[in-house]
Structures are given as C-alpha cells and as structure tokens.
PDB file of N, CA and C in Angstrom:
ATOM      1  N   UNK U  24      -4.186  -7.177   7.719  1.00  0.00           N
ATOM      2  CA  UNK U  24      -2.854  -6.842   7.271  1.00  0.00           C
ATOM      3  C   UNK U  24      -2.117  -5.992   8.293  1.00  0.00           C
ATOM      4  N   UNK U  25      -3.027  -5.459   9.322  1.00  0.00           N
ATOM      5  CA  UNK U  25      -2.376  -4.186   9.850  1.00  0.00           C
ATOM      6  C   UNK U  25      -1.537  -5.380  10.903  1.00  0.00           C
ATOM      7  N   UNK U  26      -1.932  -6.299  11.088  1.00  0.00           N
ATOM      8  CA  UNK U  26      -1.119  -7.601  12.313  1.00  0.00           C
ATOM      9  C   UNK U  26       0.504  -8.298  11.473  1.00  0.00           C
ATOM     10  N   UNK U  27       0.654  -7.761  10.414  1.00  0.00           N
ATOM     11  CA  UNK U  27       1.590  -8.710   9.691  1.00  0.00           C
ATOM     12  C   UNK U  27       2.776  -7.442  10.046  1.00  0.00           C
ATOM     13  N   UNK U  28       3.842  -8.319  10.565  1.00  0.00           N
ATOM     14  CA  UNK U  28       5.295  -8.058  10.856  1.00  0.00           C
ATOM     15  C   UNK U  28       6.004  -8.434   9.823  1.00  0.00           C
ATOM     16  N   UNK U  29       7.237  -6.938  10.117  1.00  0.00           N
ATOM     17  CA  UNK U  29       8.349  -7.303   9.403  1.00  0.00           C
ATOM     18  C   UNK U  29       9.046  -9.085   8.919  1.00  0.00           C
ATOM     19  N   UNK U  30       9.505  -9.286   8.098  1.00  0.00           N
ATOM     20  CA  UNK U  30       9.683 -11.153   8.184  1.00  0.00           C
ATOM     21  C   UNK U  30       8.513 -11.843   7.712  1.00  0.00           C
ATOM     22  N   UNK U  31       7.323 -11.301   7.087  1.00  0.00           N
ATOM     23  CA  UNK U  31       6.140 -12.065   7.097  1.00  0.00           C
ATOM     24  C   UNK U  31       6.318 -13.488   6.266  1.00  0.00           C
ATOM     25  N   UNK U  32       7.066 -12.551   5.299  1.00  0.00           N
ATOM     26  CA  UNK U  32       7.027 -13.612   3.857  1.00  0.00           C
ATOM     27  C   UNK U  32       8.446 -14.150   3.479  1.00  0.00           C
ATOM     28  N   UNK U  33       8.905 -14.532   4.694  1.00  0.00           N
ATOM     29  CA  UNK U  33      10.797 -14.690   4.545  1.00  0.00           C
ATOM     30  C   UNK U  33      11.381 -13.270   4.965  1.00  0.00           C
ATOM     31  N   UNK U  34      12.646 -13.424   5.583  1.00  0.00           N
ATOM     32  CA  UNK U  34      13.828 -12.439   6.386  1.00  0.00           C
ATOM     33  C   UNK U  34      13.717 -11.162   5.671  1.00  0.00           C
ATOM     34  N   UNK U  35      13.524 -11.017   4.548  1.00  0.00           N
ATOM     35  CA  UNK U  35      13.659  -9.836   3.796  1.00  0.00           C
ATOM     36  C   UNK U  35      12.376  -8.680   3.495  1.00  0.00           C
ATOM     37  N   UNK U  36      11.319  -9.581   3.772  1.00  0.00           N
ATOM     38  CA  UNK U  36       9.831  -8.941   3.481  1.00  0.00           C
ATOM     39  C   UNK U  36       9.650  -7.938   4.680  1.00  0.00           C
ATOM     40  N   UNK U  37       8.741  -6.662   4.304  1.00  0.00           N
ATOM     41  CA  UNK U  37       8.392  -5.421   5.047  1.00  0.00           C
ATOM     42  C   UNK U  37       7.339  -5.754   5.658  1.00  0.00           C
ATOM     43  N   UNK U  38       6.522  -5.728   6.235  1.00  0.00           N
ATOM     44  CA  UNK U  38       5.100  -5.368   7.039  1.00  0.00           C
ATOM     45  C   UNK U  38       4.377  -4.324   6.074  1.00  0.00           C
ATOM     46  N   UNK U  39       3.052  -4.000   5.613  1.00  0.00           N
ATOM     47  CA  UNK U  39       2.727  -3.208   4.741  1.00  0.00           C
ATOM     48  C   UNK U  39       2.833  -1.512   5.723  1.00  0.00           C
ATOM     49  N   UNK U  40       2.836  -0.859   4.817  1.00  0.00           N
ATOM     50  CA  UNK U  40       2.843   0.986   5.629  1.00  0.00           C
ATOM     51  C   UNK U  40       1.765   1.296   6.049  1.00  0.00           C
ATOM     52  N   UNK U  41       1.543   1.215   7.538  1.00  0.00           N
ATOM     53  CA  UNK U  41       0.002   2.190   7.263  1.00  0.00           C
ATOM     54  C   UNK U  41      -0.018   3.444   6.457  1.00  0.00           C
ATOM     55  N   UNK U  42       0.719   4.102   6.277  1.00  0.00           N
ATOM     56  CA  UNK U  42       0.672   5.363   5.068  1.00  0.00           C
ATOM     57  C   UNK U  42       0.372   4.588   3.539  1.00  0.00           C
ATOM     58  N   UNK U  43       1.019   3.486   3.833  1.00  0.00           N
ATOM     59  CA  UNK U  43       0.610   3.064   2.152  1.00  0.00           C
ATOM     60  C   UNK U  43      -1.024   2.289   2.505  1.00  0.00           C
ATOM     61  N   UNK U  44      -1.255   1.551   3.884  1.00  0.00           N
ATOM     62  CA  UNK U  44      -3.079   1.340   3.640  1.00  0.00           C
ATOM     63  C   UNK U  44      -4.103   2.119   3.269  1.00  0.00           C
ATOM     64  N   UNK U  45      -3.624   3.427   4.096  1.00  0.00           N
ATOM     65  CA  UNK U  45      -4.348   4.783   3.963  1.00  0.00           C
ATOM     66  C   UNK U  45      -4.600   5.150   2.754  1.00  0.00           C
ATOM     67  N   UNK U  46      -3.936   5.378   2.315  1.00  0.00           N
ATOM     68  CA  UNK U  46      -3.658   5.834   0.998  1.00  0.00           C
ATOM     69  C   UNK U  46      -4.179   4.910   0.011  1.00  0.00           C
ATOM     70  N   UNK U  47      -3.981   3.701   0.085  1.00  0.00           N
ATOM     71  CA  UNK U  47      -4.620   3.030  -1.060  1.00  0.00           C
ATOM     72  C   UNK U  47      -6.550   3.085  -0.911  1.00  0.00           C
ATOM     73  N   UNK U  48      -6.806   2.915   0.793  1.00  0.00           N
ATOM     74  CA  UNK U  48      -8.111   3.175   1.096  1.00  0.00           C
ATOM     75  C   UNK U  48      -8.895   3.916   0.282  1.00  0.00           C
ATOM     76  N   UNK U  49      -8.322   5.077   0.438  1.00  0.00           N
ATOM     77  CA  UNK U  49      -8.913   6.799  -0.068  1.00  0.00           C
ATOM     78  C   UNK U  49      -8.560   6.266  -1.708  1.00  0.00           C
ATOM     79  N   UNK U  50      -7.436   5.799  -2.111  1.00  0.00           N
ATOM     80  CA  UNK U  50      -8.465   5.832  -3.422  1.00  0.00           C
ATOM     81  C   UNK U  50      -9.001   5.055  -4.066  1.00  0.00           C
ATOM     82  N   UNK U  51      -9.207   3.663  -3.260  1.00  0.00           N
ATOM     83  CA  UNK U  51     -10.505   2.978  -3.590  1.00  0.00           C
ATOM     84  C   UNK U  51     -11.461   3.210  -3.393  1.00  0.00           C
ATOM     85  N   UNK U  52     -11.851   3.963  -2.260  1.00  0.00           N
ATOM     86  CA  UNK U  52     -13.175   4.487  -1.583  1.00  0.00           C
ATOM     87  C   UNK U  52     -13.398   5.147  -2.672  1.00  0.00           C
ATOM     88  N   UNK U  53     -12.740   6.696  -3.313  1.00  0.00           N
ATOM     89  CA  UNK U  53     -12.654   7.479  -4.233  1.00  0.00           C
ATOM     90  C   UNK U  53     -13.557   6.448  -5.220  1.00  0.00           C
ATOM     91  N   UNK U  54     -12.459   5.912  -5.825  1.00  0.00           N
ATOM     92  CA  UNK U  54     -12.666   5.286  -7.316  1.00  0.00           C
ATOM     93  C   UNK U  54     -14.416   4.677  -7.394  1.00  0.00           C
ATOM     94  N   UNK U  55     -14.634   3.778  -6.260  1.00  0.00           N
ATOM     95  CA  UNK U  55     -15.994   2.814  -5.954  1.00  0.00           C
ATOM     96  C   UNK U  55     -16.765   3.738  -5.244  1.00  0.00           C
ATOM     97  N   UNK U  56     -16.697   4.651  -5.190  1.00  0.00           N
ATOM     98  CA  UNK U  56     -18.154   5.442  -4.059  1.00  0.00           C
ATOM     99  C   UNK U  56     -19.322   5.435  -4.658  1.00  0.00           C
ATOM    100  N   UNK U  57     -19.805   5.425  -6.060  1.00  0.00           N
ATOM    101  CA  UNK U  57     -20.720   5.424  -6.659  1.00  0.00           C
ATOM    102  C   UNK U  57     -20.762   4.188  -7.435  1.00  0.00           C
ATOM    103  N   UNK U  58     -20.481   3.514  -7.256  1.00  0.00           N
ATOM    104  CA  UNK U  58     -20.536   1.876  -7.420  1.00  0.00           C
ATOM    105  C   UNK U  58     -20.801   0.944  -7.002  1.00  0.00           C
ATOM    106  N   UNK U  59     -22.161   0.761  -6.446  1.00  0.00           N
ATOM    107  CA  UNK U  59     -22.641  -0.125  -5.270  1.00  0.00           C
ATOM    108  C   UNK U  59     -22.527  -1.980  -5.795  1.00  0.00           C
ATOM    109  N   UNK U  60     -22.847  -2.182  -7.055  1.00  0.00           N
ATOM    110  CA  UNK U  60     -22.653  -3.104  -7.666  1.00  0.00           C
ATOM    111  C   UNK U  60     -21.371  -3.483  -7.632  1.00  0.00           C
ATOM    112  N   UNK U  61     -20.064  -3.134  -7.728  1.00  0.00           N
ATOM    113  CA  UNK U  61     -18.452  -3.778  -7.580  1.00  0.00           C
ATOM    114  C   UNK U  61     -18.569  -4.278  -6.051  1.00  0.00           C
ATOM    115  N   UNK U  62     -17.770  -5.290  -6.477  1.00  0.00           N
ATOM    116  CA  UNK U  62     -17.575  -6.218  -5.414  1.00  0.00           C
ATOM    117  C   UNK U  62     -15.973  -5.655  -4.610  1.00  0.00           C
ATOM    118  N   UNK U  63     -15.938  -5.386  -3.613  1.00  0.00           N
ATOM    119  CA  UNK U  63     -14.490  -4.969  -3.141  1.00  0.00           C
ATOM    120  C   UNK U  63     -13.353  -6.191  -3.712  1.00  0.00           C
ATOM    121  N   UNK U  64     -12.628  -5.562  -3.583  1.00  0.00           N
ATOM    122  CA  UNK U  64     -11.121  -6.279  -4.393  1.00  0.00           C
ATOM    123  C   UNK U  64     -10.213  -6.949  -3.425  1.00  0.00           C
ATOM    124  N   UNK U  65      -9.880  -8.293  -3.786  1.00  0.00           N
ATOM    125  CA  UNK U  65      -9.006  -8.922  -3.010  1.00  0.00           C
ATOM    126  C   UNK U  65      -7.808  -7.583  -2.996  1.00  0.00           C
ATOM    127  N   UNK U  66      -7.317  -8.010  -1.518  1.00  0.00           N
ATOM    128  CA  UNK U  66      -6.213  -6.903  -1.002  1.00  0.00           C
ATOM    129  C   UNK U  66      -5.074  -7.723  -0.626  1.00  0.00           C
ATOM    130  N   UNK U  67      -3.916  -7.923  -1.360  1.00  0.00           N
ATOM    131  CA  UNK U  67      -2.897  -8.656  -1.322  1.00  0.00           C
ATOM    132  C   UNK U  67      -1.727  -7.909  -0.562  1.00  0.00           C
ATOM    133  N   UNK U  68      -0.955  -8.480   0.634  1.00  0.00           N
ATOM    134  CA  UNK U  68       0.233  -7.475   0.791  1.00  0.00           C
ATOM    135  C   UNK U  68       1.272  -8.077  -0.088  1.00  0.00           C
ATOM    136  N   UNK U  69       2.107  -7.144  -0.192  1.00  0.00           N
ATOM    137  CA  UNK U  69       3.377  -7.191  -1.391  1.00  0.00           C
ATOM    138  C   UNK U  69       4.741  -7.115   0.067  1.00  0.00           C
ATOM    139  N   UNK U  70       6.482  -8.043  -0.124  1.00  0.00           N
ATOM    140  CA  UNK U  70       6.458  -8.266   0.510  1.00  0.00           C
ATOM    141  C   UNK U  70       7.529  -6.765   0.438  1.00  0.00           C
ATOM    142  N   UNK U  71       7.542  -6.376  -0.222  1.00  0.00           N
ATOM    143  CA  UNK U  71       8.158  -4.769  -0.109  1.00  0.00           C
ATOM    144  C   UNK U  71       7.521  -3.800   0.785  1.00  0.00           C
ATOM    145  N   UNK U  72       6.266  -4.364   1.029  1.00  0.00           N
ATOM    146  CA  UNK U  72       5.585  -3.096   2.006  1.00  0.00           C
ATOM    147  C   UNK U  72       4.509  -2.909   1.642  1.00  0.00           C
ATOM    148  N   UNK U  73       4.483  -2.899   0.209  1.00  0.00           N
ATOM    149  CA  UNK U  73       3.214  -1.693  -0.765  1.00  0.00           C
ATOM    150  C   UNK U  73       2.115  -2.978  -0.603  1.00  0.00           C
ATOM    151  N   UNK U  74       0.673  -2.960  -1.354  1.00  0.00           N
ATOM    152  CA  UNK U  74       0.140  -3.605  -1.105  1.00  0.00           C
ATOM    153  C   UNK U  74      -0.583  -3.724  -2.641  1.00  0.00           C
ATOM    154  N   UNK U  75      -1.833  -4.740  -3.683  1.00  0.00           N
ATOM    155  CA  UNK U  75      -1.939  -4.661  -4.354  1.00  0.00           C
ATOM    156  C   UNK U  75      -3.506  -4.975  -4.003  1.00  0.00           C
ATOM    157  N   UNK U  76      -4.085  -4.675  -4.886  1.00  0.00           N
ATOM    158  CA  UNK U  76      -5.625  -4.774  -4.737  1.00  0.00           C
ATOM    159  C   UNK U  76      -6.165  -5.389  -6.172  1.00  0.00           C
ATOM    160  N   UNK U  77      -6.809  -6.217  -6.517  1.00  0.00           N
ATOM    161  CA  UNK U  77      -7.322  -7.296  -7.486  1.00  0.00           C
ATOM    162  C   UNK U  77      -8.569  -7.230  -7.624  1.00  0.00           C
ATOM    163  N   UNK U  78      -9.125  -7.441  -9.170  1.00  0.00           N
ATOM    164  CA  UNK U  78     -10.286  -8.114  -9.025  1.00  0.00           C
ATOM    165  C   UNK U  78     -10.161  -9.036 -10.560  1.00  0.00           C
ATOM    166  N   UNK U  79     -11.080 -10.117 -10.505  1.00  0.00           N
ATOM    167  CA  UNK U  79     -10.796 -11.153 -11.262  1.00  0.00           C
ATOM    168  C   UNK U  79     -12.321 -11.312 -11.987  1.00  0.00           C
ATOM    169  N   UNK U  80     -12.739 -11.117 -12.890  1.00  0.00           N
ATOM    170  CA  UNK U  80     -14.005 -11.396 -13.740  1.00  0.00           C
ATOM    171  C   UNK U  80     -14.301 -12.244 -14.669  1.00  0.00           C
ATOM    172  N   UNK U  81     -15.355 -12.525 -14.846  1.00  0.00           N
ATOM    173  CA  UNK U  81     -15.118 -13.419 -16.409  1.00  0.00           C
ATOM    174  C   UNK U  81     -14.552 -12.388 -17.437  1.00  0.00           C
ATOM    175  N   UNK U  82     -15.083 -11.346 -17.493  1.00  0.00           N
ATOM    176  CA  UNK U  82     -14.814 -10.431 -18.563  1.00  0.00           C
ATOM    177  C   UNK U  82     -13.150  -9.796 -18.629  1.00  0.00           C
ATOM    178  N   UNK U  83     -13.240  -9.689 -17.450  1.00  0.00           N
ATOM    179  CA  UNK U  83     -11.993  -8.524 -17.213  1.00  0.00           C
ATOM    180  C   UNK U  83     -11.167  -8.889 -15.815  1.00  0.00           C
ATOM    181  N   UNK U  84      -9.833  -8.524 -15.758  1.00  0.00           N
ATOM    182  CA  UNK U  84      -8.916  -8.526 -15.077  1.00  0.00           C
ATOM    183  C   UNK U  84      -8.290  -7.630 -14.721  1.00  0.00           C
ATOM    184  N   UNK U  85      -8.511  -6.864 -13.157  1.00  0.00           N
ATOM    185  CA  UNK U  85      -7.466  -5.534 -13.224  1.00  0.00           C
ATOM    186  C   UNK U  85      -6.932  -5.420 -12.116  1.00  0.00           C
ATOM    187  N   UNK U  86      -5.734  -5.222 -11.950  1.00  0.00           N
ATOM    188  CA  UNK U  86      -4.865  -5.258 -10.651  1.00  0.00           C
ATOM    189  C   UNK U  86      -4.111  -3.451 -10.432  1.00  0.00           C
ATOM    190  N   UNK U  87      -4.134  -3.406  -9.340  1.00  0.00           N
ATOM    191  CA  UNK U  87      -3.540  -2.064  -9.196  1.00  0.00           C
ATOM    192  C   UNK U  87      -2.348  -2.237  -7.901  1.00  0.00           C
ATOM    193  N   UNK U  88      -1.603  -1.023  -7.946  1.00  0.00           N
ATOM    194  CA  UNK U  88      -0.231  -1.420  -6.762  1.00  0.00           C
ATOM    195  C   UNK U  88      -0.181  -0.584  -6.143  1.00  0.00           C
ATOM    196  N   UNK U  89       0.036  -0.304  -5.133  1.00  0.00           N
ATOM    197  CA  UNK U  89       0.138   0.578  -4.125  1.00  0.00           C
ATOM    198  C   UNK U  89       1.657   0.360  -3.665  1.00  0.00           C
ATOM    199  N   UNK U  90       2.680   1.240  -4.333  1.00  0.00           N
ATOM    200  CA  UNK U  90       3.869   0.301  -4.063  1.00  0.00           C
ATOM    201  C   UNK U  90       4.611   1.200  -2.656  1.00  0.00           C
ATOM    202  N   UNK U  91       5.529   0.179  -1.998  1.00  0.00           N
ATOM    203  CA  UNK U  91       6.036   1.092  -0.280  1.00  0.00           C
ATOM    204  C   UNK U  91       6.725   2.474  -1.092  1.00  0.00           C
ATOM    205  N   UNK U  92       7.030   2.431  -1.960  1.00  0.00           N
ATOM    206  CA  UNK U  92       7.617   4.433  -1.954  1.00  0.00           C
ATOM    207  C   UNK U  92       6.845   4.972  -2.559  1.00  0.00           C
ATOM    208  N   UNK U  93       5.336   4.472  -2.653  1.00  0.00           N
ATOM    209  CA  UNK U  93       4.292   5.696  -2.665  1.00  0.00           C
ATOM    210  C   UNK U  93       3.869   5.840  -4.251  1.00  0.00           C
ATOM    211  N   UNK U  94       4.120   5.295  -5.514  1.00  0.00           N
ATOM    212  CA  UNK U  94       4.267   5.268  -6.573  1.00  0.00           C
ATOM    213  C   UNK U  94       2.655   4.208  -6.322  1.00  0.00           C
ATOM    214  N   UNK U  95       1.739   4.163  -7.473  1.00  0.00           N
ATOM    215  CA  UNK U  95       0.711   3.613  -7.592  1.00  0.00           C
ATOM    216  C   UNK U  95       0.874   3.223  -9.625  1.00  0.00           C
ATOM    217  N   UNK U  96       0.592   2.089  -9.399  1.00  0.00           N
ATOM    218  CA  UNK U  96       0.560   1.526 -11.140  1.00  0.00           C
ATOM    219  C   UNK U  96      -0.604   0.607 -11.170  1.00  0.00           C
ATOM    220  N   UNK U  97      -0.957   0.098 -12.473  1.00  0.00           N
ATOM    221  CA  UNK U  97      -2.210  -0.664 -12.597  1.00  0.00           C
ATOM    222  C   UNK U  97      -1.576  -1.399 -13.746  1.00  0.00           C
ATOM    223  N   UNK U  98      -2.675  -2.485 -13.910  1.00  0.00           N
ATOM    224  CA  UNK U  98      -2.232  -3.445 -15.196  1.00  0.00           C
ATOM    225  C   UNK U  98      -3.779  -3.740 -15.514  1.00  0.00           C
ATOM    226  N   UNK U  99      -4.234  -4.167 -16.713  1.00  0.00           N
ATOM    227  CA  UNK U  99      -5.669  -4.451 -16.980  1.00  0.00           C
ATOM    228  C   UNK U  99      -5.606  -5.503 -18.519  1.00  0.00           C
ATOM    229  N   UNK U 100      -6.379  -6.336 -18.110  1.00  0.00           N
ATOM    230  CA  UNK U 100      -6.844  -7.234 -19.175  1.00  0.00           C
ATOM    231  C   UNK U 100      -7.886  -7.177 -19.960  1.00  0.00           C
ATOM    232  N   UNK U 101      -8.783  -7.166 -20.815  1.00  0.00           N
ATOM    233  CA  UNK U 101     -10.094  -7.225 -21.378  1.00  0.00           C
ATOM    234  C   UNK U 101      -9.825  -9.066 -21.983  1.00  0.00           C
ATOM    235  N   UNK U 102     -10.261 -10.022 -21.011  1.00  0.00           N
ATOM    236  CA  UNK U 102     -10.435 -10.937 -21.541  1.00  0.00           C
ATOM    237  C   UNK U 102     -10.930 -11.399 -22.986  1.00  0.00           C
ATOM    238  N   UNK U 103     -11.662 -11.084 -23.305  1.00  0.00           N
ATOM    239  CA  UNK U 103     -12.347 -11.155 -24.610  1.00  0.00           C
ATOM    240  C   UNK U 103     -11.586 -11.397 -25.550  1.00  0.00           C
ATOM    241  N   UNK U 104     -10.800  -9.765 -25.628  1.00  0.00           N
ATOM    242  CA  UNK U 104      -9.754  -9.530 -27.072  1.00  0.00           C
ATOM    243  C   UNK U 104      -8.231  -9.629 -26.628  1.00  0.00           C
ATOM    244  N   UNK U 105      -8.206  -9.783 -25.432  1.00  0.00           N
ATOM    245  CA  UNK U 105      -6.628  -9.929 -24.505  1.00  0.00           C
ATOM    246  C   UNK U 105      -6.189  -8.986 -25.016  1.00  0.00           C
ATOM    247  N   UNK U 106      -6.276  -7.980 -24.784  1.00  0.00           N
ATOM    248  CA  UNK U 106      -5.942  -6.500 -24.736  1.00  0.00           C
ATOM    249  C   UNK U 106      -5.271  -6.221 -23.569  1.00  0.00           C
ATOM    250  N   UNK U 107      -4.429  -6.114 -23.243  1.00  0.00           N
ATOM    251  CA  UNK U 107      -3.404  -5.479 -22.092  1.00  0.00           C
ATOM    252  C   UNK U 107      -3.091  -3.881 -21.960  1.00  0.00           C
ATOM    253  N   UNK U 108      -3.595  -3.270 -20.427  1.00  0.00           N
ATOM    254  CA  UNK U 108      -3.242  -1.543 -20.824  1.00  0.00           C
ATOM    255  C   UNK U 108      -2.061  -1.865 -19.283  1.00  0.00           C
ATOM    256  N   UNK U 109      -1.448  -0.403 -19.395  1.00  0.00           N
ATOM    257  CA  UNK U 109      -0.498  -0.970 -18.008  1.00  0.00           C
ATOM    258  C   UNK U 109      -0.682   0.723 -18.260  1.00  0.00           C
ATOM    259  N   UNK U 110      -0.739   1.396 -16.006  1.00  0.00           N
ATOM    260  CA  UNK U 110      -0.247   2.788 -16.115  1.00  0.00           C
ATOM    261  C   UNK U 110       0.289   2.965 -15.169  1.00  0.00           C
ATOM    262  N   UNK U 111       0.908   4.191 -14.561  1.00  0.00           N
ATOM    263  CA  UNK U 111       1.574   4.493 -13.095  1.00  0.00           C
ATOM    264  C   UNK U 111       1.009   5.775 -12.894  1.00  0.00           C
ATOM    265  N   UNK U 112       1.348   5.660 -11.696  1.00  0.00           N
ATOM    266  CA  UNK U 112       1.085   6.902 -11.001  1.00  0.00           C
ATOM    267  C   UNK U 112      -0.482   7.628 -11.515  1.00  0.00           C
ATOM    268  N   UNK U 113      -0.933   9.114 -11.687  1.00  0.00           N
ATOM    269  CA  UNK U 113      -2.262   9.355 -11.635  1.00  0.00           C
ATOM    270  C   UNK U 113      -2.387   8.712 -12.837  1.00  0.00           C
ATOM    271  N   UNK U 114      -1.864   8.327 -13.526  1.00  0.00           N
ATOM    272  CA  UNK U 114      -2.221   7.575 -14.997  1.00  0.00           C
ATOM    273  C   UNK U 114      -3.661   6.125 -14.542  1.00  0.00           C
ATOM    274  N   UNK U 115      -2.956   5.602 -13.666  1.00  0.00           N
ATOM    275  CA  UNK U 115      -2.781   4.449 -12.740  1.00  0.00           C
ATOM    276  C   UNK U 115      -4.376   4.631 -12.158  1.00  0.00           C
ATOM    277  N   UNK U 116      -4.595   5.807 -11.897  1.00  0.00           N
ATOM    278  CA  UNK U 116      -5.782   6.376 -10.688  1.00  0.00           C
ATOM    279  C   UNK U 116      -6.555   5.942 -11.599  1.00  0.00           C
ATOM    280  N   UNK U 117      -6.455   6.848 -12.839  1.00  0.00           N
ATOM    281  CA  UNK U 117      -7.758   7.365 -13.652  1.00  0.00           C
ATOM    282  C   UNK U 117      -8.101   6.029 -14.117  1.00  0.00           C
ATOM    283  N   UNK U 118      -7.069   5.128 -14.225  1.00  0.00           N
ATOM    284  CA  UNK U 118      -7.505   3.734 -15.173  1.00  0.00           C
ATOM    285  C   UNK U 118      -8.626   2.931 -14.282  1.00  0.00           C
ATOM    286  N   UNK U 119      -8.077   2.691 -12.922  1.00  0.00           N
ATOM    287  CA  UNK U 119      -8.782   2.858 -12.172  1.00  0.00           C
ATOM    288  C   UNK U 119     -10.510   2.935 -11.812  1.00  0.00           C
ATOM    289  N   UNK U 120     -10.441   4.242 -12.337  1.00  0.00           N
ATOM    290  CA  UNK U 120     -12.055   4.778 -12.501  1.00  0.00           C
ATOM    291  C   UNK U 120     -12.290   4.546 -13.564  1.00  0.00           C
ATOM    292  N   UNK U 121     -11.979   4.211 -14.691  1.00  0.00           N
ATOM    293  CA  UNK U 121     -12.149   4.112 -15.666  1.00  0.00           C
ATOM    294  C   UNK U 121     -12.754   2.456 -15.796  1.00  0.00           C
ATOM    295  N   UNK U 122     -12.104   1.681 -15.318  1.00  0.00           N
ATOM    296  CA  UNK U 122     -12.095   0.311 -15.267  1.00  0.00           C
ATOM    297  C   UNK U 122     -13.668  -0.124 -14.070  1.00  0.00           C
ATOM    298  N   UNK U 123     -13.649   0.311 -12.820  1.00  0.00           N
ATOM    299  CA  UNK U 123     -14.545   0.123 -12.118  1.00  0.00           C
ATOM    300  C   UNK U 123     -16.059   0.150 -12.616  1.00  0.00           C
ATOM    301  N   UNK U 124     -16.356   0.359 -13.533  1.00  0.00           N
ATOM    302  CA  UNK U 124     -17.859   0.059 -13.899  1.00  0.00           C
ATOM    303  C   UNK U 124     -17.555  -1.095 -14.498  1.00  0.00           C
ATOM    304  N   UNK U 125     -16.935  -1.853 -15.114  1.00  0.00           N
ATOM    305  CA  UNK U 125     -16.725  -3.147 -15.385  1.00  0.00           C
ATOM    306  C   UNK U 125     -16.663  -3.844 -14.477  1.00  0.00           C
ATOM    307  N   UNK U 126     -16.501  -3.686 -13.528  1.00  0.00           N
ATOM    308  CA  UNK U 126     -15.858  -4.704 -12.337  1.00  0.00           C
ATOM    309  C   UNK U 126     -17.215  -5.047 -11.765  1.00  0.00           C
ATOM    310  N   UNK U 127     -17.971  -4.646 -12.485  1.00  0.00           N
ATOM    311  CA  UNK U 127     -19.741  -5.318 -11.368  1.00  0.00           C
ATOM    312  C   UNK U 127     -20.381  -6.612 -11.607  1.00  0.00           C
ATOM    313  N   UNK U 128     -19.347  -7.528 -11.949  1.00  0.00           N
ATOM    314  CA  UNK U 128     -19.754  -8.495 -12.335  1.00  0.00           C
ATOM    315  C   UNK U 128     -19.438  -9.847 -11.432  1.00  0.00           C
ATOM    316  N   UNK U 129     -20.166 -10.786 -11.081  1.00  0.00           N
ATOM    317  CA  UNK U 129     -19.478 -11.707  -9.910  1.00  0.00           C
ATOM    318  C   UNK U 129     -18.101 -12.536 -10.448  1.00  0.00           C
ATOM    319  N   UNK U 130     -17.115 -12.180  -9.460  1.00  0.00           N
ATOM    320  CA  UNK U 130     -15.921 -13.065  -9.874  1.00  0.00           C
ATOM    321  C   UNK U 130     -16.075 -14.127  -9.979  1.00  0.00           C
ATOM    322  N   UNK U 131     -15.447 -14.863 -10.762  1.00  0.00           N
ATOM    323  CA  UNK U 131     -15.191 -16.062 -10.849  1.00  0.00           C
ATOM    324  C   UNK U 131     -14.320 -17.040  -9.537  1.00  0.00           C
ATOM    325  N   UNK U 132     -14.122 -18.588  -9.612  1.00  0.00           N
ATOM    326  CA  UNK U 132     -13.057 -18.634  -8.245  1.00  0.00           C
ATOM    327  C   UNK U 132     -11.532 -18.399  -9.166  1.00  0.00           C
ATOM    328  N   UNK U 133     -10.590 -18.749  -8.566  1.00  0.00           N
ATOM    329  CA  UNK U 133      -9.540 -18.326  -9.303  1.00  0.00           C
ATOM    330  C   UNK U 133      -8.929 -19.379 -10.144  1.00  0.00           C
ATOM    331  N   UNK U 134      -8.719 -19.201 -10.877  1.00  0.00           N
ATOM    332  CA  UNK U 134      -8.264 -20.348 -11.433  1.00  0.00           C
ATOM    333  C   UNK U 134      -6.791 -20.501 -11.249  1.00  0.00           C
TER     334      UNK U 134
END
C-alpha cells in the first residue's frame, strides 16, 4: 500500500497516510499480541486515504476503519443470530479486542 499514489482508484482517490498505516499497525499489533491463533486481516485501502482492515469467518464478520482524519470505527456481525454492533473511535478499539478471540477461526473464501 505504501507504493499506491494519489489517483489510485480514479482522479479523486488519496494514497493511504503513512500516519494513518502507523497508527492502524499499533493497534492491531495491540489488539492481536496475545493471539497467536487469529489470522491477520485483509488490509483494504479506502480511496479517502484511511484504510480498513477485515476479517471474514464462518462464524463472524468484523471490519474496522482507520479513516484519513484519524477517527477509527468498527462494524461486526455474529453470523449465527445476525446481530449487528457498529462503534467509533475508542468505542471502536475496545470492540476490537473484544471481537479478536473470535477471529481464530480459518476464513472462509469470500463469497
């Protein structure tokens, strides 16, 4: 991602921030350090800048945002009962950690 230029995704799209890679790094590292079982998370750039990080399970679904003005939100599924939680900012973090012991399960491909 750090090779993708301004224009990536059409005239209007940003290049992601290294302040916003950094930053999302540290708190995935954070969140997964004691989680050897999670599988790292697809890392999507967004074409605003920010970047989003994924993971896709049979069980569960949880996406988080790293957005370019620094704001962080999450969205989460519990497949099962289709339960939807959505948070921002440290709300966003904690769900986060909260969610990552679920995530040790092998993804599925995508459908």
């Amino acid at each position: 991602m750090r090779a993708l230029r301004d224009g990536w995704d059409g005239p209007a799209s940003v290049a992601p921030d290294p302040a916003i890679m950094a930053r999302a790094g540290s708190i995935l590292e954070h969140a997964l350090r004691n989680l050897p079982g999670v599988d790292a998370p697809a890392i999507v750039p967004l074409a605003d800048g920010g970047l989003q990080a994924e993971w896709y399970t049979a069980d569960h679904r949880f996406e988080i945002y790293f957005e370019a003005d620094g704001e962080v939100a999450a969205w989460s599924e519990d497949r099962a009962t289709g339960v939807e939680h959505e948070a921002e900012g440290a709300e966003a973090e904690q769900m986060l950690a909260r969610w990552a012991g679920r995530l040790d399960v092998e993804r599925p491909a995508f459908a």
